Coordinates of C-alpha atoms in Angstrom, one line a residue:
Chain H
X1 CA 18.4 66.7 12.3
X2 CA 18.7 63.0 13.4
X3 CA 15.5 62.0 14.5
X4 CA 16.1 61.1 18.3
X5 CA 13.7 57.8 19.1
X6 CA 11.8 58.0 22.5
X7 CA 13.3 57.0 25.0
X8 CA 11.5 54.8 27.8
X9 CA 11.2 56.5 31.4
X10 CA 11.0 52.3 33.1
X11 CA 13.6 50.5 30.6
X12 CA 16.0 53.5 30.3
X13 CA 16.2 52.5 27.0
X14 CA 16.1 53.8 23.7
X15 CA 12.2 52.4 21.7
X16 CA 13.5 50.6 18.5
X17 CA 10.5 48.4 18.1
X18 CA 6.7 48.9 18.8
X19 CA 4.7 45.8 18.8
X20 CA 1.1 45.7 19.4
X21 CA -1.6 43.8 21.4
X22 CA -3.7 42.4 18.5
X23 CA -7.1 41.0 19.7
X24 CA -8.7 44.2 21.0
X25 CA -5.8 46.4 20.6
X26 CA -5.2 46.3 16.8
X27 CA -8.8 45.2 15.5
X28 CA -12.4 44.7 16.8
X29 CA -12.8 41.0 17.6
X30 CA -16.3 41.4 18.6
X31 CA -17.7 43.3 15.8
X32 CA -15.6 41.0 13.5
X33 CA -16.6 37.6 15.0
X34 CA -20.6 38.1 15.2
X35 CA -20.7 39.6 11.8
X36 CA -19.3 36.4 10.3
X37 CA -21.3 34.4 13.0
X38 CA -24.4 36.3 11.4
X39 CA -23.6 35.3 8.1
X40 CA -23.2 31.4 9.5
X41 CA -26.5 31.5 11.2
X42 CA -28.2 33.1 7.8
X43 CA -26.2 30.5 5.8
X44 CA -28.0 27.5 7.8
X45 CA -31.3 29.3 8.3
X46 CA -31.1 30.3 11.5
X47 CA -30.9 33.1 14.3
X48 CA -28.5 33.5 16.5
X49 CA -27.3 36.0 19.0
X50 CA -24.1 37.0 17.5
X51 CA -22.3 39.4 20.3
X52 CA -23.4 36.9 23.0
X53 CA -21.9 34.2 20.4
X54 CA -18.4 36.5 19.9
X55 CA -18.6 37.2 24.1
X56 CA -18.7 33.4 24.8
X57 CA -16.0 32.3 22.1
X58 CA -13.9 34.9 23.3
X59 CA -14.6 33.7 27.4
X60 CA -13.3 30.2 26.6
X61 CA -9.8 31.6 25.2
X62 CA -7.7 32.5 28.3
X63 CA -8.8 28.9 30.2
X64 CA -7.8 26.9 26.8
X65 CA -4.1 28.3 26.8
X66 CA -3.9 28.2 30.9
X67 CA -3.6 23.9 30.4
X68 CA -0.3 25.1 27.6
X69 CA 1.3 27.6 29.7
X70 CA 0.7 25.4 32.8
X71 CA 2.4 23.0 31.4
X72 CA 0.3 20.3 31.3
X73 CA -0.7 20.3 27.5
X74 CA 2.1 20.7 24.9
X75 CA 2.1 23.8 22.8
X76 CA -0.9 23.7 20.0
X77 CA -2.1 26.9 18.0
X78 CA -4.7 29.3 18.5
X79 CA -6.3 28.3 15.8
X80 CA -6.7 24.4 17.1
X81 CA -7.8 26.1 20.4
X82 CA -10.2 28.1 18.2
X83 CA -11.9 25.1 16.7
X84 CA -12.4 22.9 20.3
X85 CA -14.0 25.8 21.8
X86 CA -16.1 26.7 18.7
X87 CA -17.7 23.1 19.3
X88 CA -18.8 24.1 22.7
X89 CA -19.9 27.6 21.4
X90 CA -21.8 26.9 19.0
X91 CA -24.0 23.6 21.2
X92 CA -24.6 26.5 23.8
X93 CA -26.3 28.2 21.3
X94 CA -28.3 25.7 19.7
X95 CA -26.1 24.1 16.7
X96 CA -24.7 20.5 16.4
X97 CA -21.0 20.8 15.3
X98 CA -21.5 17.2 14.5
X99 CA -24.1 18.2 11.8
X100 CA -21.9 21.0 10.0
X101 CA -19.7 20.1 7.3
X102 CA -16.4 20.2 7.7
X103 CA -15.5 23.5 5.3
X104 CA -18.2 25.1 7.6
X105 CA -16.6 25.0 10.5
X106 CA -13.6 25.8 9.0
X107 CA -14.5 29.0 7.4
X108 CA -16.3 30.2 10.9
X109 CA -13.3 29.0 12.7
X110 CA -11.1 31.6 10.5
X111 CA -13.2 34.3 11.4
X112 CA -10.5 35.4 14.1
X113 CA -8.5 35.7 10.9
X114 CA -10.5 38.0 9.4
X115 CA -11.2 40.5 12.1
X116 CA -11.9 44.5 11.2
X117 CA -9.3 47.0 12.7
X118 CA -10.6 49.9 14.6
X119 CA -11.0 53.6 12.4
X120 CA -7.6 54.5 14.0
X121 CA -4.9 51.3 13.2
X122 CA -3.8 51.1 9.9
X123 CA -3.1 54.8 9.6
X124 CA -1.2 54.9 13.1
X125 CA 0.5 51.9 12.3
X126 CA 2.0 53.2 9.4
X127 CA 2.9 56.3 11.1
X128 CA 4.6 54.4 13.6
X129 CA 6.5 52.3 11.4
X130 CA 8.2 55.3 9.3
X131 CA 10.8 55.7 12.8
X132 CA 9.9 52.7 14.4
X133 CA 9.4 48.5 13.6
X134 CA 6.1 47.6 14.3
X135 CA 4.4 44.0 14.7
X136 CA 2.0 42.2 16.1
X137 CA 2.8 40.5 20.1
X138 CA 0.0 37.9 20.4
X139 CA -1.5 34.7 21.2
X140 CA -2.2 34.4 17.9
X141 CA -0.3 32.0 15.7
X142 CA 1.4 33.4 12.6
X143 CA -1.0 32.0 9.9
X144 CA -3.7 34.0 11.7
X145 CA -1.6 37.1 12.0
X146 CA -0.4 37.3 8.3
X147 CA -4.4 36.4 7.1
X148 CA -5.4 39.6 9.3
X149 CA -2.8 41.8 8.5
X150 CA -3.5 41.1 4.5
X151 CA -7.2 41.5 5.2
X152 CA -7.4 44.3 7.5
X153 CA -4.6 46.4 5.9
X154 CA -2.2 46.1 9.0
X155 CA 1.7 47.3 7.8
X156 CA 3.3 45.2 9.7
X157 CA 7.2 45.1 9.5
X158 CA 7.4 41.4 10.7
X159 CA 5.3 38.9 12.0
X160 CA 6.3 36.9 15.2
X161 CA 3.5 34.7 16.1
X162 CA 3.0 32.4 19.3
X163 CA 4.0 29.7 17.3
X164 CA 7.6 30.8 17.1
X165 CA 7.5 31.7 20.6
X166 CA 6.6 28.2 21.3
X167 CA 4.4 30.1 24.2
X168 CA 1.6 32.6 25.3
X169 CA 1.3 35.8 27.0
X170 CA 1.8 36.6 29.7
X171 CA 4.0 34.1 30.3
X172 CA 7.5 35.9 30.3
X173 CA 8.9 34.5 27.1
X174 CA 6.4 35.4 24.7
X175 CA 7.8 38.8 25.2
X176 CA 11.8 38.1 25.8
X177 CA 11.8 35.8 22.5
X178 CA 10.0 38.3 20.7
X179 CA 12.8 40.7 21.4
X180 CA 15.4 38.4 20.5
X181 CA 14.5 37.7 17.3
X182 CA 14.6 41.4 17.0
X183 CA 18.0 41.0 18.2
X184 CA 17.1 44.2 20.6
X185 CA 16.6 43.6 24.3
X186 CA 13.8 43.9 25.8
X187 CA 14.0 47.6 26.8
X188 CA 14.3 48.8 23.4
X189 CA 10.9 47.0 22.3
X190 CA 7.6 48.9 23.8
X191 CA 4.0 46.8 24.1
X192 CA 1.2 49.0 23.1
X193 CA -1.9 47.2 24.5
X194 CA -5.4 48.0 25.5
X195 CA -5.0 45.6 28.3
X196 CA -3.7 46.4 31.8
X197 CA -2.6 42.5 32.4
X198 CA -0.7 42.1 29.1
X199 CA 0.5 45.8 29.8
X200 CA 2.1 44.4 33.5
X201 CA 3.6 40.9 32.2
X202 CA 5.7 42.7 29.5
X203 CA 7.2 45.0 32.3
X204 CA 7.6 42.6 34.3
X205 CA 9.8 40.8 31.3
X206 CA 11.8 44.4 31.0
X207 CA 9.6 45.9 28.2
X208 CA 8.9 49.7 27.4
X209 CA 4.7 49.9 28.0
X210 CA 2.1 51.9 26.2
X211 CA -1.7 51.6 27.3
X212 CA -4.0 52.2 24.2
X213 CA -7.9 53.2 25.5
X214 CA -10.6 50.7 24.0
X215 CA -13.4 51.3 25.5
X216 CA -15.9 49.2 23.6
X217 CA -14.2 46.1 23.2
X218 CA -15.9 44.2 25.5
X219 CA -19.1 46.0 24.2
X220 CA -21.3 49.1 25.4
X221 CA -21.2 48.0 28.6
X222 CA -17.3 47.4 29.0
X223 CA -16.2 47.8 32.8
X224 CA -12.4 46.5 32.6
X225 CA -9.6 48.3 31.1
X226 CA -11.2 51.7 30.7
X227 CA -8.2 53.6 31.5
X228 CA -4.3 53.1 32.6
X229 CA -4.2 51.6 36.0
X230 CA -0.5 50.9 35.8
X231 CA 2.7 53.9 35.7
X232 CA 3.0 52.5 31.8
X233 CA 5.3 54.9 29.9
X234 CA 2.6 55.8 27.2
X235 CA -1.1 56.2 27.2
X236 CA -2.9 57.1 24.1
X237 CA -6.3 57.3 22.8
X238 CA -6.0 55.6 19.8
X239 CA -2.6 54.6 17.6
X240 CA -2.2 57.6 16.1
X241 CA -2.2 59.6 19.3
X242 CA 0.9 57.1 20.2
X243 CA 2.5 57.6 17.1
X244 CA 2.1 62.0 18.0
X245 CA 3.8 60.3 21.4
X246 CA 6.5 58.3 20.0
X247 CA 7.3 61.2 17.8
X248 CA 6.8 59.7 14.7
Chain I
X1 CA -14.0 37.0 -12.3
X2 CA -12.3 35.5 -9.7
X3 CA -8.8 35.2 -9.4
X4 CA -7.4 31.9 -10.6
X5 CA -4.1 31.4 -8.7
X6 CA -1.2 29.6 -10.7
X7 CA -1.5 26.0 -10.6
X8 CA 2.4 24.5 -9.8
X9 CA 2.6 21.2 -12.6
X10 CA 4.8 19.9 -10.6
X11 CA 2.9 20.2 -7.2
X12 CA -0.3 19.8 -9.0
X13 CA -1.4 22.2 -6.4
X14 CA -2.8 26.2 -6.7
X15 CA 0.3 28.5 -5.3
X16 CA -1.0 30.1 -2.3
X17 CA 2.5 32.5 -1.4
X18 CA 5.6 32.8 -3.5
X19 CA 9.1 32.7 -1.3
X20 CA 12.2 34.6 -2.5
X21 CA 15.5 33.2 -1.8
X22 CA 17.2 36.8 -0.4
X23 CA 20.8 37.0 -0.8
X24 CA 21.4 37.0 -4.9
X25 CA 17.8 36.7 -5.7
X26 CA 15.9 39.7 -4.1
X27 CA 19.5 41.7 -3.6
X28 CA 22.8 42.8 -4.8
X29 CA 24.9 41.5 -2.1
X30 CA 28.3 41.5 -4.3
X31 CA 27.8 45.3 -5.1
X32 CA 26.2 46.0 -1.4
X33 CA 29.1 44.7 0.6
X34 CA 31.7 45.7 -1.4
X35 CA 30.4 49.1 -1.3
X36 CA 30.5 48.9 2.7
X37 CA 33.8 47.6 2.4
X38 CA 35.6 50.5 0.4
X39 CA 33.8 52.8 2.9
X40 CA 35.4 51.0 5.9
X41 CA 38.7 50.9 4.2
X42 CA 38.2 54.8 3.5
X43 CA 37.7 55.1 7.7
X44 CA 40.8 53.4 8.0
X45 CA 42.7 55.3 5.7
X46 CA 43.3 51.9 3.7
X47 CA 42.6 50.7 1.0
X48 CA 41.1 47.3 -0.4
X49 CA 40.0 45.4 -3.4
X50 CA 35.7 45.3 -2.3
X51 CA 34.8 42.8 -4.8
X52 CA 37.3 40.2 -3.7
X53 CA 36.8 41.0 -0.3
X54 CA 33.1 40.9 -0.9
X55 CA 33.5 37.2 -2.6
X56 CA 35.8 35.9 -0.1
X57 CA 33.0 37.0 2.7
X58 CA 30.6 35.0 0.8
X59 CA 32.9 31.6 -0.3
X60 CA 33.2 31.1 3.5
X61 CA 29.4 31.0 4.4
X62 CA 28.2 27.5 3.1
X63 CA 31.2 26.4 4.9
X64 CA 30.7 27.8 8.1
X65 CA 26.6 26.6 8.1
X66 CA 27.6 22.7 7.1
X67 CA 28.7 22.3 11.0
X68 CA 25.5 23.1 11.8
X69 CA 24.2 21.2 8.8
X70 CA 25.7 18.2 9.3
X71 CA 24.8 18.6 13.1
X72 CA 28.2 18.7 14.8
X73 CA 27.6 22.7 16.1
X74 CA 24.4 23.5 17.5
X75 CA 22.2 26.2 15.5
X76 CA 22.9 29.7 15.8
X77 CA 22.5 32.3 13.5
X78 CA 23.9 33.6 10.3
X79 CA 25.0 37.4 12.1
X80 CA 27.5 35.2 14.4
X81 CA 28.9 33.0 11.7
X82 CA 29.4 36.4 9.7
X83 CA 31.1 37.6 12.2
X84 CA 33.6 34.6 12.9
X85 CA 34.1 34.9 8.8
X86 CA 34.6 38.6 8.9
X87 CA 38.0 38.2 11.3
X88 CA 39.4 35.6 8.7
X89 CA 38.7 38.0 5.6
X90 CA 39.7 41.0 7.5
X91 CA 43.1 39.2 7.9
X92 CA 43.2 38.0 5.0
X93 CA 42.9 41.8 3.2
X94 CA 45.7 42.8 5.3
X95 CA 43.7 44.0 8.6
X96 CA 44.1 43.6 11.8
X97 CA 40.6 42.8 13.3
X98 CA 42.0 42.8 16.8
X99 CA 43.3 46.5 16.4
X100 CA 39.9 47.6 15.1
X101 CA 36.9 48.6 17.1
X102 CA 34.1 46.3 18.6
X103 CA 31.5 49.2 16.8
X104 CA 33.5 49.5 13.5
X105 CA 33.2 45.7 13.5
X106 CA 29.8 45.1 14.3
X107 CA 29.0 48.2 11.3
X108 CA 30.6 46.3 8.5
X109 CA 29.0 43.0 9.9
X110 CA 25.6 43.9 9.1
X111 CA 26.7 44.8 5.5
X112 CA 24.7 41.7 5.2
X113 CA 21.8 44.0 7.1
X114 CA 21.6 46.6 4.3
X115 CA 22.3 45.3 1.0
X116 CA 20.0 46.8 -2.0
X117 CA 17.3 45.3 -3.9
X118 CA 18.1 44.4 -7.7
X119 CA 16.6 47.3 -9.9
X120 CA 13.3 44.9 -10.6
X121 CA 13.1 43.3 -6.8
X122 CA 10.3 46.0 -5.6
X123 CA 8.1 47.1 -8.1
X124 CA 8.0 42.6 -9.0
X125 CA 7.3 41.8 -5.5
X126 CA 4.7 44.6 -4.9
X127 CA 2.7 42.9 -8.2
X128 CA 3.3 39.3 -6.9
X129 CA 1.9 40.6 -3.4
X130 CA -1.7 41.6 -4.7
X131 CA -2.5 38.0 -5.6
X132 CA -0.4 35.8 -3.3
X133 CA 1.7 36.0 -0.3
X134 CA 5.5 36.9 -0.5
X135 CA 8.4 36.7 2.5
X136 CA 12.0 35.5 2.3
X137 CA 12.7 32.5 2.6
X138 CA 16.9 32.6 3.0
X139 CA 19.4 31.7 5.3
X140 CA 19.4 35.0 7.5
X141 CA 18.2 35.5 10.4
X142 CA 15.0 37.4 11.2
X143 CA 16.4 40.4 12.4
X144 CA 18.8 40.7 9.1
X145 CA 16.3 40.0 7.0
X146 CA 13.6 42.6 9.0
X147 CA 16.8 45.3 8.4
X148 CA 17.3 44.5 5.0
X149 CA 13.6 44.5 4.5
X150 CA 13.5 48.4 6.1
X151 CA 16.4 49.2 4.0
X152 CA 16.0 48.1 0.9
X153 CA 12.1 48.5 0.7
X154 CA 10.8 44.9 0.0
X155 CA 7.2 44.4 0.5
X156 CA 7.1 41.4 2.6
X157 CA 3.8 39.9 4.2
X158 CA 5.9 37.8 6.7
X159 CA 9.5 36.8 7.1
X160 CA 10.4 33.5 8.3
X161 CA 14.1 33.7 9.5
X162 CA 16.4 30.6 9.6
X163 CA 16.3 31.2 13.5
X164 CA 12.6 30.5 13.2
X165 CA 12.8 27.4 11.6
X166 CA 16.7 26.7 13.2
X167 CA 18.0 25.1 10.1
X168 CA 19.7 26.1 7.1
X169 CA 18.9 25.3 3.0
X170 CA 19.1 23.0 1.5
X171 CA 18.2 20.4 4.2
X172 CA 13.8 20.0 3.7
X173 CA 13.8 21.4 7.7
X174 CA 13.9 24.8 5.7
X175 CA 11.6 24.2 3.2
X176 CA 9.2 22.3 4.7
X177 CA 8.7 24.6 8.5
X178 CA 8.7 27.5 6.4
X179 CA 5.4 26.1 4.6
X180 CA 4.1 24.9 8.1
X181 CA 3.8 28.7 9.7
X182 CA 2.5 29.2 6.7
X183 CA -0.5 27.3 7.5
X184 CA -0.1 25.4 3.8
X185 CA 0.9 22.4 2.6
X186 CA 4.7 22.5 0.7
X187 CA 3.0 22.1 -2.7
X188 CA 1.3 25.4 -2.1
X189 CA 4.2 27.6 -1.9
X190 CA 6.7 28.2 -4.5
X191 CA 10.5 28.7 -4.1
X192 CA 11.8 31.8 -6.2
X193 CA 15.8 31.6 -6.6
X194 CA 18.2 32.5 -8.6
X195 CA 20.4 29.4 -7.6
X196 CA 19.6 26.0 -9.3
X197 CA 20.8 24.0 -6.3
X198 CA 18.3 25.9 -4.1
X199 CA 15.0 25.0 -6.4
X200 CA 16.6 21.1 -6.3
X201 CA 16.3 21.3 -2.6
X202 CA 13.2 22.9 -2.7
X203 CA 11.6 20.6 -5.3
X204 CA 12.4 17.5 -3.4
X205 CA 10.7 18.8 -0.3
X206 CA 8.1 19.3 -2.8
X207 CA 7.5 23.1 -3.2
X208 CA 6.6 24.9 -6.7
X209 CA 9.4 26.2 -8.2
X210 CA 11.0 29.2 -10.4
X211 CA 14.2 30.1 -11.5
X212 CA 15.0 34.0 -11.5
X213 CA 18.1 34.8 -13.8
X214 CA 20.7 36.9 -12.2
X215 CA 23.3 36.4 -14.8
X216 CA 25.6 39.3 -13.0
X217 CA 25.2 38.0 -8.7
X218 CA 28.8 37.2 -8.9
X219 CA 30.6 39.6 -11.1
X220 CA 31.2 40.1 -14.7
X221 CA 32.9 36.4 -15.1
X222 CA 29.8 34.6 -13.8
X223 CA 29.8 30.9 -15.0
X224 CA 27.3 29.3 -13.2
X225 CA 23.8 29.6 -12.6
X226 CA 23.0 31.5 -15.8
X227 CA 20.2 29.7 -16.9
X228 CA 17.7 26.9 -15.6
X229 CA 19.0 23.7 -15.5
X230 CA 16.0 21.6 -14.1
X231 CA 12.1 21.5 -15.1
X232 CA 11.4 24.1 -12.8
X233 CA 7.7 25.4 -12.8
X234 CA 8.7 28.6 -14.1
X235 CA 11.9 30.9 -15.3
X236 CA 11.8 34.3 -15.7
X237 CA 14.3 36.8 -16.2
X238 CA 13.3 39.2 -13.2
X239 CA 10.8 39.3 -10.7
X240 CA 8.3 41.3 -12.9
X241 CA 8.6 39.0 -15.4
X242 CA 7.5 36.1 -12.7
X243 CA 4.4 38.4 -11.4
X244 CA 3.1 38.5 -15.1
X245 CA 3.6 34.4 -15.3
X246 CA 1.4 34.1 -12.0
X247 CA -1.1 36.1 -13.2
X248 CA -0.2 38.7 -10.7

């Protein structure tokens, strides 16, 4: 029997494509970032509070793209962005940037390349992709997204970063250029995302929506995002659950 | 012991990812179109010389990308110029393409979609992929290249469509925005192709380089390309034999 793809209740389309949310969605950011911030406070001989550390590099994130997608500032990479905030990080908790060599800051900077994935992603993932493409939709800039799919096992089908977007979520085209270099429209591509807001910009471009639950991305005490507060097509406990969903 | 990565003489840099040339290098296109021909011709009730068919698809396909080449038609992607060559052969094979079917024309379009893999292209590209990074690097769009990817069953990390970088090889554009998603500087990739023209290009916008021998990509009667004529890097008579060269 043909398998018979799901089709999306809000798009009224066939799901070719499912492309996933990565920072939070796809893999831990915060267990990944302080680990390797440990390992840079050990390295110079020093403590350091390395949630609070991942929790204030993650803050300055959203603000740094705002001056990009306003307009104001022409398109850079999440990887520059990375590297000005990580100056400010890391004099709020007690380090001169100035003092660090250069390959130092480098190497912590590329800790958002080398981020864990929950238990649950690679092996929903590649459940996914047998019926379906699957790839990242991020802020993340392709360089980034290729280092963290080869480190953290990821199968991704293709990699679209916010660099070939020329933008970032949720601005409209991050998701409608996405789809075209699928060549699908954007009812036939799904976002799978732990995050309401991301989850209400790609319906808002025309895409087929999936919430994915995780709960302790912001840490234990995690008060946003904790369940579906949107009529998304999908909502799933983990990947895999969505891949039972998708029935793949 | 650490893995030493393959130092490009002619780069003088370490190879960081190996990029495949698609159509002739990593696949059969002559066999895989002509295939898809006979079977259209079969639907029809027709019948047709594939091979020709299949080589007068490809002779009109540098052609129809030196407009946008030479700058005198804005980019657009290899699917549509297909297409616009596809009525000409269809004529000029005795059909009709205005008496055949928008969906039985789009179907043998993306021939291009599902072409197969030389015997050696998997297994060689799964080896190279455990040291270094591999993707296309071709004149098909991303979407072709993500089908033929699916179909086929090559590995990629990452594919960088010509829609990405919205230019076509051999101008550097190619080259040269394909290294910078990459994160790496041109020296660090290397160009794999079975087409001596292609490495030229390549070289001069200073990427490593190796020659693949596919003494067969046109036919029986093949005259050219049958053997390196530059000082490419490295030569190899299959992609294995290029993963054993980079220590892969």
């Amino acid at each position: 029997m043909r398998f018979q793809p799901y089709r999306s209740p809000s798009t009224g389309r066939e799901v070719r494509a499912v492309f996933f949310d990565t920072f939070g969605t796809a893999v831990d950011w915060r267990t990944g970032v302080a680990r390797q911030a440990t390992a840079f406070a050990a390295e110079q001989g020093r403590e350091l509070d390395a949630e609070a550390f991942a929790d204030d590099w993650r803050a300055l994130y959203q603000p740094a793209m705002e001056a990009i997608r306003s307009g104001t500032r022409e398109f850079t990479t999440l990887d520059t962005l990375h590297r000005e905030n990580l100056d400010r990080v890391l004099r709020r908790h007690g380090f001169d940037p100035e003092r660090l060599g250069a390959e130092t800051l480098e190497k912590l900077n590329k800790s958002w390349h080398r981020l864990p994935p929950w238990p649950d992603s690679v092996a929903g993932l590649a459940a996914i992709r047998r019926r379906y493409i699957v790839g990242p939709l991020s802020n993340g800039n392709t360089s980034l997204l290729l280092d963290m799919a080869r480190s953290a096992g990821l199968p991704w089908d293709v990699i679209i970063g916010s660099d070939m977007t020329r933008t970032y979520k949720p601005l409209p085209g991050a998701y409608l250029r996405t789809a075209e270099f699928l060549d699908l429209s954007p009812g036939e591509v799904m976002l799978a995302a732990a995050h309401n807001s991301d989850l209400q910009a790609a319906r808002e471009a025309g895409l087929a929506t999936a919430f994915i639950a995780r709960p302790t991305e912001y840490g234990p005490g995690q008060a946003a995002d904790l369940a579906p507060e949107g009529n998304w097509d999908l909502s799933a406990s983990g990947i895999p659950e969505l891949a039972d969903l998708l029935g793949a």
